[in-house]
């Protein structure tokens, strides 16, 4: 009978490149599906609420040379660009200001700034939720 050390197996799958790629694809897929579902639900609600003006927003007219859908897509693109760029600059600035060379060093430096969270051992307070 051969015994398998679970901790070694978990370490291999936890840090393997294949596992990280699969996890990234999974999270990307779930996020994409959630975004599409949210956008679709919003679009359906707008169509149901006012079908007359919804139809007008789908076609370009002489007064409005750009459709509402094109304007919304363009606004979404610019908003995404600003959000990603702004957050990227913010996070990169915090990283550089910390002076960390890698993620472990950054984690240690940030952890030394914030207060420590005390361990809850033995549990205090309400414990009826635990199994």
JSON list of C-alpha atoms in Angstrom, two decimals:
[
{"chain": "A", "resi": 1, "resn": "UNK", "atom": "CA", "xyz": [0.00, 0.00, 0.00]},
{"chain": "A", "resi": 2, "resn": "UNK", "atom": "CA", "xyz": [1.45, 3.33, -1.08]},
{"chain": "A", "resi": 3, "resn": "UNK", "atom": "CA", "xyz": [0.68, 6.46, 0.92]},
{"chain": "A", "resi": 4, "resn": "UNK", "atom": "CA", "xyz": [0.48, 9.84, -0.72]},
{"chain": "A", "resi": 5, "resn": "UNK", "atom": "CA", "xyz": [1.44, 12.93, 1.20]},
{"chain": "A", "resi": 6, "resn": "UNK", "atom": "CA", "xyz": [-1.41, 15.36, 0.58]},
{"chain": "A", "resi": 7, "resn": "UNK", "atom": "CA", "xyz": [0.65, 18.43, 1.46]},
{"chain": "A", "resi": 8, "resn": "UNK", "atom": "CA", "xyz": [3.22, 17.63, -1.27]},
{"chain": "A", "resi": 9, "resn": "UNK", "atom": "CA", "xyz": [0.46, 17.14, -3.84]},
{"chain": "A", "resi": 10, "resn": "UNK", "atom": "CA", "xyz": [-1.21, 20.40, -2.81]},
{"chain": "A", "resi": 11, "resn": "UNK", "atom": "CA", "xyz": [2.08, 22.29, -3.05]},
{"chain": "A", "resi": 12, "resn": "UNK", "atom": "CA", "xyz": [2.72, 20.96, -6.55]},
{"chain": "A", "resi": 13, "resn": "UNK", "atom": "CA", "xyz": [-0.74, 21.85, -7.84]},
{"chain": "A", "resi": 14, "resn": "UNK", "atom": "CA", "xyz": [-0.84, 25.12, -5.94]},
{"chain": "A", "resi": 15, "resn": "UNK", "atom": "CA", "xyz": [2.32, 26.48, -7.51]},
{"chain": "A", "resi": 16, "resn": "UNK", "atom": "CA", "xyz": [2.42, 24.74, -10.88]},
{"chain": "A", "resi": 17, "resn": "UNK", "atom": "CA", "xyz": [2.23, 26.86, -14.01]},
{"chain": "A", "resi": 18, "resn": "UNK", "atom": "CA", "xyz": [-0.54, 24.71, -15.47]},
{"chain": "A", "resi": 19, "resn": "UNK", "atom": "CA", "xyz": [-2.70, 25.26, -12.38]},
{"chain": "A", "resi": 20, "resn": "UNK", "atom": "CA", "xyz": [-2.19, 29.03, -12.53]},
{"chain": "A", "resi": 21, "resn": "UNK", "atom": "CA", "xyz": [-3.10, 29.13, -16.23]},
{"chain": "A", "resi": 22, "resn": "UNK", "atom": "CA", "xyz": [-6.25, 27.08, -15.62]},
{"chain": "A", "resi": 23, "resn": "UNK", "atom": "CA", "xyz": [-7.21, 29.31, -12.69]},
{"chain": "A", "resi": 24, "resn": "UNK", "atom": "CA", "xyz": [-6.68, 32.45, -14.78]},
{"chain": "A", "resi": 25, "resn": "UNK", "atom": "CA", "xyz": [-8.83, 31.08, -17.61]},
{"chain": "A", "resi": 26, "resn": "UNK", "atom": "CA", "xyz": [-11.54, 30.07, -15.16]},
{"chain": "A", "resi": 27, "resn": "UNK", "atom": "CA", "xyz": [-11.65, 33.46, -13.44]},
{"chain": "A", "resi": 28, "resn": "UNK", "atom": "CA", "xyz": [-11.58, 35.26, -16.79]},
{"chain": "A", "resi": 29, "resn": "UNK", "atom": "CA", "xyz": [-14.42, 33.12, -18.08]},
{"chain": "A", "resi": 30, "resn": "UNK", "atom": "CA", "xyz": [-16.57, 33.60, -14.99]},
{"chain": "A", "resi": 31, "resn": "UNK", "atom": "CA", "xyz": [-15.94, 37.36, -15.02]},
{"chain": "A", "resi": 32, "resn": "UNK", "atom": "CA", "xyz": [-16.75, 37.60, -18.73]},
{"chain": "A", "resi": 33, "resn": "UNK", "atom": "CA", "xyz": [-19.97, 35.63, -18.36]},
{"chain": "A", "resi": 34, "resn": "UNK", "atom": "CA", "xyz": [-21.01, 37.77, -15.38]},
{"chain": "A", "resi": 35, "resn": "UNK", "atom": "CA", "xyz": [-20.29, 40.98, -17.31]},
{"chain": "A", "resi": 36, "resn": "UNK", "atom": "CA", "xyz": [-22.25, 39.79, -20.34]},
{"chain": "A", "resi": 37, "resn": "UNK", "atom": "CA", "xyz": [-25.16, 38.68, -18.16]},
{"chain": "A", "resi": 38, "resn": "UNK", "atom": "CA", "xyz": [-25.23, 42.03, -16.37]},
{"chain": "A", "resi": 39, "resn": "UNK", "atom": "CA", "xyz": [-25.03, 43.99, -19.62]},
{"chain": "A", "resi": 40, "resn": "UNK", "atom": "CA", "xyz": [-27.74, 41.83, -21.19]},
{"chain": "A", "resi": 41, "resn": "UNK", "atom": "CA", "xyz": [-30.05, 42.24, -18.20]},
{"chain": "A", "resi": 42, "resn": "UNK", "atom": "CA", "xyz": [-29.57, 46.01, -18.25]},
{"chain": "A", "resi": 43, "resn": "UNK", "atom": "CA", "xyz": [-30.21, 46.15, -21.99]},
{"chain": "A", "resi": 44, "resn": "UNK", "atom": "CA", "xyz": [-33.37, 44.05, -21.63]},
{"chain": "A", "resi": 45, "resn": "UNK", "atom": "CA", "xyz": [-34.64, 46.28, -18.82]},
{"chain": "A", "resi": 46, "resn": "UNK", "atom": "CA", "xyz": [-34.02, 49.41, -20.90]},
{"chain": "A", "resi": 47, "resn": "UNK", "atom": "CA", "xyz": [-35.80, 47.90, -23.90]},
{"chain": "A", "resi": 48, "resn": "UNK", "atom": "CA", "xyz": [-38.76, 46.84, -21.76]},
{"chain": "A", "resi": 49, "resn": "UNK", "atom": "CA", "xyz": [-39.02, 50.21, -20.02]},
{"chain": "A", "resi": 50, "resn": "UNK", "atom": "CA", "xyz": [-39.17, 52.38, -23.16]},
{"chain": "A", "resi": 51, "resn": "UNK", "atom": "CA", "xyz": [-39.18, 50.45, -26.45]},
{"chain": "A", "resi": 52, "resn": "UNK", "atom": "CA", "xyz": [-39.83, 53.57, -28.59]},
{"chain": "A", "resi": 53, "resn": "UNK", "atom": "CA", "xyz": [-36.71, 55.45, -27.49]},
{"chain": "A", "resi": 54, "resn": "UNK", "atom": "CA", "xyz": [-34.69, 52.26, -27.31]},
{"chain": "A", "resi": 55, "resn": "UNK", "atom": "CA", "xyz": [-35.31, 51.74, -31.03]},
{"chain": "A", "resi": 56, "resn": "UNK", "atom": "CA", "xyz": [-34.35, 55.34, -31.77]},
{"chain": "A", "resi": 57, "resn": "UNK", "atom": "CA", "xyz": [-31.04, 54.83, -29.98]},
{"chain": "A", "resi": 58, "resn": "UNK", "atom": "CA", "xyz": [-30.16, 51.92, -32.27]},
{"chain": "A", "resi": 59, "resn": "UNK", "atom": "CA", "xyz": [-30.33, 53.93, -35.51]},
{"chain": "A", "resi": 60, "resn": "UNK", "atom": "CA", "xyz": [-28.36, 57.01, -36.53]},
{"chain": "A", "resi": 61, "resn": "UNK", "atom": "CA", "xyz": [-30.44, 60.01, -37.54]},
{"chain": "A", "resi": 62, "resn": "UNK", "atom": "CA", "xyz": [-29.78, 63.39, -39.13]},
{"chain": "A", "resi": 63, "resn": "UNK", "atom": "CA", "xyz": [-29.89, 65.09, -35.71]},
{"chain": "A", "resi": 64, "resn": "UNK", "atom": "CA", "xyz": [-27.76, 62.42, -34.04]},
{"chain": "A", "resi": 65, "resn": "UNK", "atom": "CA", "xyz": [-25.11, 61.09, -36.45]},
{"chain": "A", "resi": 66, "resn": "UNK", "atom": "CA", "xyz": [-24.01, 58.48, -33.91]},
{"chain": "A", "resi": 67, "resn": "UNK", "atom": "CA", "xyz": [-26.26, 55.79, -32.47]},
{"chain": "A", "resi": 68, "resn": "UNK", "atom": "CA", "xyz": [-26.73, 55.48, -28.74]},
{"chain": "A", "resi": 69, "resn": "UNK", "atom": "CA", "xyz": [-25.18, 52.02, -28.83]},
{"chain": "A", "resi": 70, "resn": "UNK", "atom": "CA", "xyz": [-22.03, 53.32, -30.56]},
{"chain": "A", "resi": 71, "resn": "UNK", "atom": "CA", "xyz": [-21.79, 56.19, -28.10]},
{"chain": "A", "resi": 72, "resn": "UNK", "atom": "CA", "xyz": [-22.16, 53.77, -25.17]},
{"chain": "A", "resi": 73, "resn": "UNK", "atom": "CA", "xyz": [-19.50, 51.42, -26.56]},
{"chain": "A", "resi": 74, "resn": "UNK", "atom": "CA", "xyz": [-17.11, 54.33, -27.06]},
{"chain": "A", "resi": 75, "resn": "UNK", "atom": "CA", "xyz": [-17.77, 55.60, -23.52]},
{"chain": "A", "resi": 76, "resn": "UNK", "atom": "CA", "xyz": [-17.24, 52.10, -22.13]},
{"chain": "A", "resi": 77, "resn": "UNK", "atom": "CA", "xyz": [-13.93, 51.85, -23.97]},
{"chain": "A", "resi": 78, "resn": "UNK", "atom": "CA", "xyz": [-12.67, 55.18, -22.66]},
{"chain": "A", "resi": 79, "resn": "UNK", "atom": "CA", "xyz": [-13.89, 54.41, -19.15]},
{"chain": "A", "resi": 80, "resn": "UNK", "atom": "CA", "xyz": [-12.12, 51.06, -19.19]},
{"chain": "A", "resi": 81, "resn": "UNK", "atom": "CA", "xyz": [-8.91, 52.67, -20.45]},
{"chain": "A", "resi": 82, "resn": "UNK", "atom": "CA", "xyz": [-9.03, 55.34, -17.73]},
{"chain": "A", "resi": 83, "resn": "UNK", "atom": "CA", "xyz": [-9.83, 52.82, -14.98]},
{"chain": "A", "resi": 84, "resn": "UNK", "atom": "CA", "xyz": [-7.12, 50.33, -15.94]},
{"chain": "A", "resi": 85, "resn": "UNK", "atom": "CA", "xyz": [-4.51, 53.04, -16.49]},
{"chain": "A", "resi": 86, "resn": "UNK", "atom": "CA", "xyz": [-5.39, 54.88, -13.28]},
{"chain": "A", "resi": 87, "resn": "UNK", "atom": "CA", "xyz": [-5.36, 51.76, -11.12]},
{"chain": "A", "resi": 88, "resn": "UNK", "atom": "CA", "xyz": [-2.17, 50.55, -12.77]},
{"chain": "A", "resi": 89, "resn": "UNK", "atom": "CA", "xyz": [-0.41, 53.84, -12.05]},
{"chain": "A", "resi": 90, "resn": "UNK", "atom": "CA", "xyz": [-1.70, 53.85, -8.47]},
{"chain": "A", "resi": 91, "resn": "UNK", "atom": "CA", "xyz": [-0.62, 50.28, -7.74]},
{"chain": "A", "resi": 92, "resn": "UNK", "atom": "CA", "xyz": [2.77, 50.73, -9.44]},
{"chain": "A", "resi": 93, "resn": "UNK", "atom": "CA", "xyz": [3.34, 53.93, -7.43]},
{"chain": "A", "resi": 94, "resn": "UNK", "atom": "CA", "xyz": [2.57, 52.18, -4.15]},
{"chain": "A", "resi": 95, "resn": "UNK", "atom": "CA", "xyz": [4.90, 49.33, -5.14]},
{"chain": "A", "resi": 96, "resn": "UNK", "atom": "CA", "xyz": [7.77, 51.69, -6.02]},
{"chain": "A", "resi": 97, "resn": "UNK", "atom": "CA", "xyz": [7.26, 53.92, -2.98]},
{"chain": "A", "resi": 98, "resn": "UNK", "atom": "CA", "xyz": [7.48, 50.86, -0.74]},
{"chain": "A", "resi": 99, "resn": "UNK", "atom": "CA", "xyz": [10.91, 50.04, -2.17]},
{"chain": "A", "resi": 100, "resn": "UNK", "atom": "CA", "xyz": [10.10, 46.33, -2.40]},
{"chain": "A", "resi": 101, "resn": "UNK", "atom": "CA", "xyz": [11.93, 44.14, -4.89]},
{"chain": "A", "resi": 102, "resn": "UNK", "atom": "CA", "xyz": [9.49, 41.19, -4.92]},
{"chain": "A", "resi": 103, "resn": "UNK", "atom": "CA", "xyz": [6.04, 40.26, -3.65]},
{"chain": "A", "resi": 104, "resn": "UNK", "atom": "CA", "xyz": [7.31, 38.68, -0.42]},
{"chain": "A", "resi": 105, "resn": "UNK", "atom": "CA", "xyz": [9.22, 41.82, 0.51]},
{"chain": "A", "resi": 106, "resn": "UNK", "atom": "CA", "xyz": [6.21, 43.99, -0.37]},
{"chain": "A", "resi": 107, "resn": "UNK", "atom": "CA", "xyz": [3.94, 41.81, 1.75]},
{"chain": "A", "resi": 108, "resn": "UNK", "atom": "CA", "xyz": [6.32, 42.07, 4.71]},
{"chain": "A", "resi": 109, "resn": "UNK", "atom": "CA", "xyz": [6.59, 45.86, 4.41]},
{"chain": "A", "resi": 110, "resn": "UNK", "atom": "CA", "xyz": [2.84, 46.39, 4.12]},
{"chain": "A", "resi": 111, "resn": "UNK", "atom": "CA", "xyz": [2.25, 43.94, 6.97]},
{"chain": "A", "resi": 112, "resn": "UNK", "atom": "CA", "xyz": [4.62, 45.89, 9.21]},
{"chain": "A", "resi": 113, "resn": "UNK", "atom": "CA", "xyz": [2.67, 49.12, 8.58]},
{"chain": "A", "resi": 114, "resn": "UNK", "atom": "CA", "xyz": [-0.83, 47.80, 9.31]},
{"chain": "A", "resi": 115, "resn": "UNK", "atom": "CA", "xyz": [-1.85, 46.65, 12.81]},
{"chain": "A", "resi": 116, "resn": "UNK", "atom": "CA", "xyz": [-1.71, 42.95, 13.55]},
{"chain": "A", "resi": 117, "resn": "UNK", "atom": "CA", "xyz": [-4.98, 41.01, 13.61]},
{"chain": "A", "resi": 118, "resn": "UNK", "atom": "CA", "xyz": [-5.04, 38.96, 16.81]},
{"chain": "A", "resi": 119, "resn": "UNK", "atom": "CA", "xyz": [-5.62, 35.23, 16.59]},
{"chain": "A", "resi": 120, "resn": "UNK", "atom": "CA", "xyz": [-9.01, 34.11, 17.87]},
{"chain": "A", "resi": 121, "resn": "UNK", "atom": "CA", "xyz": [-7.75, 31.09, 19.80]},
{"chain": "A", "resi": 122, "resn": "UNK", "atom": "CA", "xyz": [-9.69, 30.01, 21.82]},
{"chain": "A", "resi": 123, "resn": "UNK", "atom": "CA", "xyz": [-12.72, 31.38, 19.97]},
{"chain": "A", "resi": 124, "resn": "UNK", "atom": "CA", "xyz": [-14.45, 34.21, 21.77]},
{"chain": "A", "resi": 125, "resn": "UNK", "atom": "CA", "xyz": [-17.86, 35.61, 21.06]},
{"chain": "A", "resi": 126, "resn": "UNK", "atom": "CA", "xyz": [-20.53, 33.72, 19.14]},
{"chain": "A", "resi": 127, "resn": "UNK", "atom": "CA", "xyz": [-19.46, 30.21, 18.21]},
{"chain": "A", "resi": 128, "resn": "UNK", "atom": "CA", "xyz": [-22.77, 28.54, 17.34]},
{"chain": "A", "resi": 129, "resn": "UNK", "atom": "CA", "xyz": [-22.04, 29.00, 13.62]},
{"chain": "A", "resi": 130, "resn": "UNK", "atom": "CA", "xyz": [-19.00, 26.74, 13.68]},
{"chain": "A", "resi": 131, "resn": "UNK", "atom": "CA", "xyz": [-19.57, 23.06, 12.80]}
]
